[in-house]
Amino acid sequence: MKGVGIGIIGLGNVGGGTLTILAENAAEIARKLGFPLRVAAVCSRHPQAKTLPAGLGPALVTSDWREVVAHPEVEIVAELVGGTSVAAEIVEAALRAGKSVVTANKELVALRGVELYHLAERHGAALAMEASVCGGIPIHAVLREGIAGDRIEALFGILNGTSNYILTEIEQRGAPFAEVLQEAQRLGYAEADPAADVDGWDARSKLALLASLAFGVRLEPSAIPTEGIRRVSPTDFEYARQLGCTIRLLCSARRAEGGLFVSVRPALLPLDTIMAGVRGAYNAVWVRGAFGADTFYYGRGAGPLPTGVAVVSDLMRVARGLRPAPAHRVPPFAASTLEPADPLPIGRQQRPWYLRFRIKDRPGIIRDLATILARQSISIDAVLQLPGQDKQNLPFVITLESSPEAAVRAALEEMQALDFMVEPPLAMPIERGI
Ligand SMILES: NC(=O)c1ccc[n+]([C@@H]2O[C@H](COP(=O)([O-])OP(=O)(O)OC[C@H]3O[C@@H](n4cnc5c(N)ncnc54)[C@H](OP(=O)(O)O)[C@@H]3O)[C@@H](O)[C@H]2O)c1
């Protein structure tokens, strides 16, 4: 089937990530769609200063976005410029030309999204905006489709990665807000003008959008009571800890009699909740449904590649709508054909290991076990033994450096036969990278 032509306007963080994925993941994308996505035109203010990823194929490169919108091969325009002026012109011009639009622009869609959606409808085009909230978390798709059958009672979110990074740094290091902000700016985690992030405005645009999806309402971002994190100090974290809590910039929307309570403000959260464990630049959304109860979504809130995934997934969704529909517009197994595959032999997998023994104690036990491990070229990481245990049924642990499972299994087999073993050793991989 003929490919769908894409025009990308904005080649910054998100535009760059999107192009990388379109180039490097082209085969997988075509396999899932049944046809390729082809980048027909790209645009930024200074396109000559950009290096486009290899493997994209020939494309119009321009500094005039109108040329992208007018390009006859461009069927979907990705607006990845940001702001509410040029971006709005681009989106409107594309929709008026009957071309579908994918955007990552939370500010624009929070302010004018409904109006743009109606414009799209009038011109038979689609408007897709997954990347506009929580870049790496497909929360739009979840609210729009995944749990559409539920009635949402409440939605809580940590929706701004910069302020979450700053709060968790204050929490962990006890450093004051101004010092942590300066460091975040030096490391590129915070903008030179941090107001949108630390004063909660970015988060409130995102909450307005999520509330629309969750509750079917239209909320002006400026109507949401909003308070930033500038006044939260290390002392507040100390007091919060005494109360068994931590502090996060919490976006909250909950149904109540007669309407919705919505707010963006720092809040105390019990340490044993899943939300309190969201640290650094991560985002999370917690949704409470009347029927399906609680669901939780977690991931990177920003970044060229996580946000690029959201943009490319939207491009795929919209592209599907532009080609004749098969019986399943989205195949239930994601791809239309599945390659037969056997799992790799698990023995080849390398992991660090935890081995727990129960033994009848006598001298030379560690030496015997270490000899067996050395024969399999396995290195010991640590030996652990709790004091005051029964010497006739003595538990102790050896942890191993990352080793092939086949070698560990062979060593365990040999160890099992040793006369001091009370029971076969218990072996568990240590999954530190999860
Ligand atoms: N960064 C993230 O992780 C992230 C996450 C989620 C959503 N978003 C949203 O994604 C959008 C883009 O963000 P970004 O971080 O990628 O911004 P960015 O790095 O500043 O990139 C913006 C791009 O737009 C281009 N541009 C600006 N004015 C233009 C014009 N008049 N004509 C053509 N091109 C123009 C710039 O061109 P030059 O480079 O040539 O100057 C640049 O390539 C924003 O709406 C943002 O809120 C970003």
Coordinates of C-alpha atoms and ligand atoms in Angstrom, one line a residue:
M1 CA 0.0 0.0 0.0
K2 CA 1.2 3.5 -0.7
G3 CA 3.0 5.2 2.2
V4 CA 1.7 8.3 4.0
G5 CA 3.7 11.5 3.6
I6 CA 4.6 13.5 6.7
G7 CA 5.7 17.1 7.1
I8 CA 7.7 18.0 10.3
I9 CA 7.7 21.6 11.4
G10 CA 10.1 22.3 14.3
L11 CA 13.4 20.4 14.4
G12 CA 14.3 21.1 18.1
N13 CA 14.2 18.5 20.9
V14 CA 10.9 16.9 20.0
G15 CA 11.3 17.3 16.2
G16 CA 14.8 15.8 16.4
G17 CA 13.6 12.8 18.4
T18 CA 10.7 12.3 16.1
L19 CA 12.9 12.2 13.0
T20 CA 15.3 9.8 14.7
I21 CA 12.5 7.4 15.5
L22 CA 11.0 7.7 12.0
A23 CA 14.4 6.9 10.5
E24 CA 15.7 4.2 12.8
N25 CA 12.4 2.4 13.5
A26 CA 11.0 2.7 9.9
A27 CA 10.8 -1.1 9.3
E28 CA 8.9 -1.8 12.5
I29 CA 6.5 1.1 11.9
A30 CA 5.8 -0.2 8.3
R31 CA 5.3 -3.7 9.7
K32 CA 2.7 -2.5 12.2
L33 CA 0.9 -0.2 9.7
G34 CA 1.1 -2.3 6.6
F35 CA 2.6 0.7 4.8
P36 CA 5.5 3.1 5.4
L37 CA 5.5 6.7 6.9
R38 CA 7.6 8.9 4.6
V39 CA 9.0 12.2 5.7
A40 CA 8.3 14.4 2.6
A41 CA 9.2 17.8 4.1
V42 CA 10.9 19.3 7.2
C43 CA 11.2 22.9 8.5
S44 CA 12.8 25.0 11.1
R45 CA 14.0 28.6 11.3
H46 CA 17.6 27.6 10.6
P47 CA 17.3 24.2 8.8
Q48 CA 20.8 24.5 7.3
A49 CA 22.2 24.1 10.9
K50 CA 20.5 20.7 11.4
T51 CA 21.8 17.3 10.6
L52 CA 19.0 15.1 9.5
P53 CA 19.2 11.4 10.5
A54 CA 20.5 9.1 7.7
G55 CA 18.0 6.8 6.1
L56 CA 15.1 9.4 5.9
G57 CA 15.2 9.6 2.1
P58 CA 14.8 12.7 0.1
A59 CA 12.8 15.5 1.7
L60 CA 12.1 19.2 1.1
V61 CA 14.1 21.1 3.7
T62 CA 12.8 24.7 4.2
S63 CA 12.6 27.6 6.7
D64 CA 9.1 28.5 5.5
W65 CA 6.4 26.3 7.2
R66 CA 3.9 27.3 4.5
E67 CA 5.9 25.3 2.0
V68 CA 5.5 22.2 4.2
V69 CA 1.7 22.7 4.6
A70 CA 1.3 23.3 0.8
H71 CA 3.6 20.3 -0.2
P72 CA 1.4 17.9 -2.3
E73 CA 2.9 14.8 -0.7
V74 CA 2.4 16.0 2.9
E75 CA -0.8 14.4 4.2
I76 CA 0.0 14.9 8.0
V77 CA 1.7 17.9 9.5
A78 CA 3.5 17.6 12.8
E79 CA 3.6 21.0 14.6
L80 CA 6.6 20.7 16.9
V81 CA 7.4 24.5 17.2
G82 CA 5.6 25.3 20.5
G83 CA 4.0 28.6 21.8
T84 CA 0.6 29.9 20.7
S85 CA 1.4 32.3 17.8
V86 CA 3.2 30.7 14.9
A87 CA 2.1 27.3 16.1
A88 CA -1.5 28.3 15.9
E89 CA -1.1 29.7 12.4
I90 CA 0.5 26.4 11.3
V91 CA -2.2 24.2 12.8
E92 CA -5.0 26.3 11.4
A93 CA -3.5 26.5 7.9
A94 CA -2.9 22.8 7.8
L95 CA -6.4 21.9 9.0
R96 CA -8.0 24.4 6.6
A97 CA -6.0 22.7 3.8
G98 CA -7.7 19.4 4.9
K99 CA -4.4 18.0 6.3
S100 CA -4.3 16.2 9.6
V101 CA -2.2 17.6 12.4
V102 CA -0.2 16.0 15.2
T103 CA 1.0 18.4 17.9
A104 CA 3.0 18.2 21.1
N105 CA 1.9 21.7 22.1
K106 CA 0.1 21.6 25.5
E107 CA -0.1 25.4 25.7
L108 CA -2.0 25.7 22.4
V109 CA -4.3 22.7 22.9
A110 CA -5.1 23.6 26.5
L111 CA -6.1 27.1 25.3
R112 CA -7.7 26.5 21.9
G113 CA -7.8 22.7 21.5
V114 CA -11.6 22.4 21.3
E115 CA -11.9 25.1 18.7
L116 CA -9.1 23.5 16.7
Y117 CA -10.8 20.1 16.9
H118 CA -14.0 21.6 15.5
L119 CA -11.9 23.2 12.7
A120 CA -10.4 19.8 11.9
E121 CA -13.9 18.2 11.9
R122 CA -15.2 20.9 9.4
H123 CA -12.3 20.1 7.0
G124 CA -12.4 16.3 7.4
A125 CA -9.0 16.2 9.1
A126 CA -7.7 14.7 12.3
L127 CA -6.1 16.5 15.3
A128 CA -3.9 14.3 17.5
M129 CA -2.1 15.5 20.7
E130 CA -0.8 12.6 22.7
A131 CA 2.6 14.2 23.2
S132 CA 1.2 17.3 24.8
V133 CA 0.9 15.8 28.3
C134 CA 3.5 13.6 30.0
G135 CA 5.6 13.0 26.8
G136 CA 6.4 9.4 27.4
I137 CA 3.2 8.2 29.0
P138 CA 0.3 7.4 26.6
I139 CA -2.2 8.9 29.0
H140 CA -4.5 10.4 26.2
A141 CA -4.9 7.0 24.7
V142 CA -5.7 5.5 28.1
L143 CA -8.3 8.1 29.0
R144 CA -9.8 8.3 25.5
E145 CA -9.9 4.6 24.8
G146 CA -8.2 2.3 27.3
I147 CA -10.5 3.0 30.2
A148 CA -13.3 4.8 28.3
G149 CA -15.8 2.3 29.8
D150 CA -15.2 3.6 33.3
R151 CA -16.6 6.7 35.0
I152 CA -13.6 8.6 36.3
E153 CA -14.0 9.8 39.9
A154 CA -10.6 11.4 40.4
L155 CA -7.3 12.0 38.6
F156 CA -4.1 12.9 40.3
G157 CA -0.9 13.7 38.5
I158 CA 2.8 14.7 38.9
L159 CA 2.8 16.4 35.5
N160 CA 5.9 18.7 35.6
G161 CA 9.3 16.9 35.5
T162 CA 11.3 20.0 36.4
S163 CA 9.5 20.8 39.6
N164 CA 9.5 17.1 40.6
Y165 CA 13.3 17.0 40.0
I166 CA 13.7 20.1 42.2
L167 CA 11.5 18.8 45.0
T168 CA 13.2 15.4 45.1
E169 CA 16.6 17.1 45.2
I170 CA 15.5 19.3 48.1
E171 CA 14.1 16.1 49.8
Q172 CA 17.3 14.0 49.3
R173 CA 20.0 16.6 49.8
G174 CA 18.3 19.1 52.2
A175 CA 19.5 21.9 49.9
P176 CA 17.3 25.1 49.6
F177 CA 15.1 25.8 46.6
A178 CA 17.2 28.6 45.1
E179 CA 20.4 26.4 45.1
V180 CA 18.7 23.4 43.6
L181 CA 17.0 25.5 40.9
Q182 CA 20.4 27.0 39.9
E183 CA 21.9 23.6 39.6
A184 CA 19.0 22.3 37.6
Q185 CA 19.5 25.3 35.2
R186 CA 23.2 24.5 34.9
L187 CA 22.4 20.9 34.1
G188 CA 19.7 21.8 31.6
Y189 CA 16.8 20.4 33.6
A190 CA 15.3 23.8 34.1
E191 CA 14.8 26.7 31.6
A192 CA 16.6 30.1 32.1
D193 CA 13.2 31.4 32.9
P194 CA 11.8 28.7 35.2
A195 CA 8.5 30.3 36.0
A196 CA 6.3 28.1 33.8
D197 CA 7.7 25.0 35.6
V198 CA 8.2 26.1 39.2
D199 CA 5.1 28.3 39.4
G200 CA 2.8 25.5 38.2
W201 CA 1.6 27.0 34.9
D202 CA 2.9 24.2 32.7
A203 CA 1.3 21.7 35.0
R204 CA -2.0 23.5 35.1
S205 CA -2.2 23.5 31.2
K206 CA -1.7 19.7 31.4
L207 CA -4.2 19.2 34.1
A208 CA -6.8 21.2 32.1
L209 CA -6.2 18.9 29.2
L210 CA -6.4 15.7 31.3
A211 CA -9.5 16.9 33.0
S212 CA -11.1 17.4 29.6
L213 CA -10.3 13.8 28.6
A214 CA -11.2 12.3 32.0
F215 CA -14.4 14.3 32.8
G216 CA -15.6 15.6 29.4
V217 CA -15.4 19.2 30.5
R218 CA -13.8 22.3 29.1
L219 CA -11.6 24.0 31.8
E220 CA -9.7 27.3 31.3
P221 CA -6.2 26.7 32.6
S222 CA -6.4 30.2 34.3
A223 CA -9.4 29.0 36.3
I224 CA -7.4 26.3 38.1
P225 CA -6.2 27.3 41.6
T226 CA -2.4 27.1 41.1
E227 CA 0.5 27.5 43.5
G228 CA 4.1 26.7 42.7
I229 CA 7.0 25.2 44.7
R230 CA 9.2 28.2 45.3
R231 CA 8.3 28.4 49.0
V232 CA 8.9 24.7 49.8
S233 CA 12.0 24.3 52.0
P234 CA 14.1 21.5 53.4
T235 CA 12.3 22.2 56.8
D236 CA 9.0 21.4 55.2
F237 CA 10.4 18.0 54.1
E238 CA 11.6 17.3 57.7
Y239 CA 8.2 18.0 59.1
A240 CA 6.5 16.1 56.4
R241 CA 8.8 13.1 57.1
Q242 CA 7.7 13.2 60.8
L243 CA 4.2 12.9 59.5
G244 CA 5.1 9.9 57.4
C245 CA 4.8 12.0 54.2
T246 CA 6.8 13.7 51.4
I247 CA 5.9 16.7 49.3
R248 CA 5.1 16.7 45.5
L249 CA 3.6 19.3 43.1
L250 CA 0.2 17.5 42.9
C251 CA -2.3 18.2 40.1
S252 CA -5.6 17.0 41.3
A253 CA -9.1 16.8 39.8
R254 CA -11.9 15.1 41.6
R255 CA -15.7 14.8 41.2
A256 CA -17.7 16.3 44.0
E257 CA -21.3 17.2 44.4
G258 CA -22.2 19.8 41.7
G259 CA -18.8 19.7 39.9
L260 CA -15.1 19.2 40.1
F261 CA -12.4 20.3 42.5
V262 CA -9.2 21.0 40.6
S263 CA -5.9 22.4 41.8
V264 CA -2.2 22.4 41.2
R265 CA -0.2 22.9 44.4
P266 CA 2.5 21.3 46.6
A267 CA 0.8 18.7 48.7
L268 CA 1.8 16.2 51.4
L269 CA 1.6 12.6 50.2
P270 CA 2.0 9.6 52.5
L271 CA 5.4 7.9 52.0
D272 CA 3.8 4.5 51.4
T273 CA 1.8 5.7 48.4
I274 CA 3.0 4.9 44.9
M275 CA 2.9 8.6 44.0
A276 CA 5.4 9.4 46.8
G277 CA 7.9 7.1 45.0
V278 CA 7.8 9.2 41.8
R279 CA 11.2 10.9 41.8
G280 CA 13.4 13.1 39.6
A281 CA 12.1 14.1 36.2
Y282 CA 9.5 11.4 36.0
N283 CA 5.8 12.0 35.6
A284 CA 2.9 9.9 36.9
V285 CA -0.9 9.9 36.6
W286 CA -3.2 8.1 39.0
V287 CA -6.8 7.6 37.9
R288 CA -9.6 6.4 40.1
G289 CA -12.6 4.9 38.3
A290 CA -16.0 4.2 39.7
F291 CA -15.9 0.7 38.4
G292 CA -12.3 -0.3 37.5
A293 CA -10.9 1.3 40.7
D294 CA -7.3 2.6 40.6
T295 CA -4.9 2.5 37.7
F296 CA -1.4 4.1 37.6
Y297 CA 0.7 5.3 34.7
Y298 CA 4.4 6.2 35.1
G299 CA 7.1 7.3 32.7
R300 CA 9.3 10.1 31.4
G301 CA 7.5 13.3 31.1
A302 CA 9.7 14.8 28.5
G303 CA 12.8 14.4 26.4
P304 CA 13.3 14.1 22.6
L305 CA 12.9 10.3 22.3
P306 CA 10.0 9.6 24.9
T307 CA 8.1 12.5 23.4
G308 CA 9.1 11.5 19.9
V309 CA 7.5 8.1 20.6
A310 CA 4.2 9.8 21.4
V311 CA 4.4 11.9 18.2
V312 CA 5.2 8.9 16.0
S313 CA 2.5 6.9 17.6
D314 CA 0.0 9.7 16.8
L315 CA 1.3 9.9 13.2
M316 CA 0.7 6.2 12.9
R317 CA -2.8 6.5 14.4
V318 CA -3.7 9.3 12.0
A319 CA -2.1 7.6 9.0
R320 CA -4.3 4.6 9.6
G321 CA -7.3 6.8 9.1
L322 CA -6.0 8.0 5.8
R323 CA -5.9 4.5 4.1
P324 CA -8.7 2.2 3.3
A325 CA -9.8 0.5 6.5
P326 CA -9.2 -3.3 6.8
A327 CA -11.6 -5.2 9.1
H328 CA -9.3 -4.4 12.0
R329 CA -8.0 -0.8 11.7
V330 CA -5.5 -1.6 14.5
P331 CA -4.6 -5.3 14.4
P332 CA -5.4 -6.9 17.8
F333 CA -1.7 -8.1 18.1
A334 CA -0.4 -4.6 17.0
A335 CA 1.2 -6.0 13.8
S336 CA -0.7 -7.6 11.0
T337 CA 1.7 -10.5 10.8
L338 CA 3.6 -12.1 13.8
E339 CA 7.0 -13.8 13.2
P340 CA 7.2 -17.3 14.8
A341 CA 9.8 -17.1 17.6
D342 CA 11.2 -19.4 20.4
P343 CA 12.5 -17.7 23.5
L344 CA 16.3 -17.6 23.8
P345 CA 17.8 -20.4 26.0
I346 CA 17.6 -18.8 29.5
G347 CA 21.1 -20.3 30.3
R348 CA 22.6 -17.6 28.1
Q349 CA 21.2 -14.7 30.2
Q350 CA 23.7 -12.9 32.4
R351 CA 22.5 -11.7 35.8
P352 CA 23.9 -11.1 39.3
W353 CA 22.7 -13.8 41.7
Y354 CA 21.6 -14.3 45.3
L355 CA 22.3 -17.9 46.5
R356 CA 20.9 -18.8 49.9
F357 CA 22.2 -22.0 51.6
R358 CA 21.2 -23.9 54.7
I359 CA 24.1 -26.0 56.0
K360 CA 25.4 -28.0 58.9
D361 CA 28.3 -25.8 59.9
R362 CA 31.9 -27.0 59.8
P363 CA 35.2 -25.4 58.7
G364 CA 36.0 -25.1 55.0
I365 CA 32.5 -24.6 53.7
I366 CA 33.1 -21.2 52.0
R367 CA 36.3 -22.7 50.5
D368 CA 34.4 -25.6 49.0
L369 CA 31.6 -23.4 47.6
A370 CA 34.2 -20.9 46.2
T371 CA 36.1 -23.7 44.5
I372 CA 33.0 -24.8 42.7
L373 CA 32.2 -21.2 41.6
A374 CA 35.8 -20.6 40.5
R375 CA 35.6 -23.7 38.3
Q376 CA 32.6 -22.1 36.5
S377 CA 34.5 -18.8 36.3
I378 CA 31.9 -17.1 38.5
S379 CA 33.1 -14.2 40.8
I380 CA 31.7 -13.8 44.3
D381 CA 30.3 -10.4 45.1
A382 CA 29.6 -10.8 48.9
V383 CA 29.1 -13.3 51.7
L384 CA 26.4 -12.5 54.2
Q385 CA 25.5 -14.3 57.5
L386 CA 23.2 -13.1 60.2
P387 CA 24.6 -13.7 63.8
G388 CA 23.1 -16.1 66.4
Q389 CA 21.7 -18.8 64.0
D390 CA 21.3 -22.6 64.6
K391 CA 24.7 -24.1 63.5
Q392 CA 22.9 -27.4 62.4
N393 CA 20.7 -25.5 60.0
L394 CA 22.7 -22.4 59.3
P395 CA 21.4 -20.0 56.7
F396 CA 23.8 -17.8 54.8
V397 CA 24.0 -16.0 51.5
I398 CA 26.5 -15.6 48.7
T399 CA 25.9 -13.0 46.1
L400 CA 27.5 -13.4 42.7
E401 CA 28.7 -10.9 40.1
S402 CA 26.8 -11.0 36.8
S403 CA 27.2 -14.5 35.5
P404 CA 25.6 -16.7 32.8
E405 CA 22.7 -18.6 34.2
A406 CA 24.0 -21.9 32.7
A407 CA 27.2 -21.6 34.7
V408 CA 25.3 -20.8 37.9
R409 CA 23.0 -23.8 37.4
A410 CA 26.0 -26.1 36.8
A411 CA 27.6 -24.8 40.0
L412 CA 24.3 -25.3 42.0
E413 CA 24.1 -28.8 40.7
E414 CA 27.5 -29.6 42.1
M415 CA 26.9 -27.7 45.4
Q416 CA 23.6 -29.6 46.0
A417 CA 25.6 -32.9 46.4
L418 CA 27.9 -31.5 49.1
D419 CA 27.5 -33.4 52.5
F420 CA 26.9 -30.2 54.6
M421 CA 23.9 -29.1 52.6
V422 CA 20.6 -29.3 54.6
E423 CA 18.5 -28.5 51.5
P424 CA 19.2 -27.5 47.9
P425 CA 20.4 -23.9 47.6
L426 CA 17.8 -21.3 46.7
A427 CA 19.0 -19.2 43.7
M428 CA 17.4 -15.9 42.6
P429 CA 18.6 -13.4 40.1
I430 CA 19.1 -9.8 41.4
E431 CA 17.2 -7.5 39.0
R432 CA 18.9 -4.2 39.9
G433 CA 18.2 -2.5 36.5
I434 CA 14.3 -2.7 36.8
Ligands
LIG1 N1 11.0 19.2 25.1 C1 10.2 18.2 25.5 O1 10.7 17.2 26.0 C2 8.7 18.3 25.3 C3 7.9 17.4 25.8 C4 6.5 17.4 25.6 C5 6.0 18.4 24.8 N2 6.9 19.4 24.3 C6 6.3 20.4 23.4 O2 6.8 20.2 22.1 C7 7.0 21.5 21.4 C8 8.4 21.6 20.9 O3 9.3 21.6 22.0 P1 10.9 21.5 21.9 O4 11.4 21.3 23.2 O5 11.2 20.6 20.8 O6 11.2 23.0 21.4 P2 12.6 23.5 20.7 O7 13.7 22.6 21.0 O8 12.7 24.9 21.1 O9 12.3 23.4 19.1 C9 11.4 24.3 18.5 C10 11.7 24.2 17.0 O10 10.8 25.0 16.3 C11 11.5 25.7 15.3 N3 10.8 27.0 15.1 C12 10.5 28.0 15.9 N4 9.9 29.0 15.2 C13 9.7 28.6 14.0 C14 9.1 29.1 12.8 N5 8.5 30.3 12.8 N6 9.1 28.4 11.7 C15 9.7 27.2 11.6 N7 10.3 26.6 12.7 C16 10.3 27.3 13.8 C17 12.8 26.0 15.9 O11 13.7 26.2 14.8 P3 15.3 26.4 15.0 O12 15.9 25.2 15.7 O13 15.9 26.4 13.6 O14 15.5 27.7 15.7 C18 13.1 24.6 16.6 O15 13.6 23.7 15.7 C19 6.5 22.5 22.4 O16 5.1 22.7 22.2 C20 6.7 21.8 23.7 O17 5.8 22.3 24.8 C21 8.2 19.3 24.5

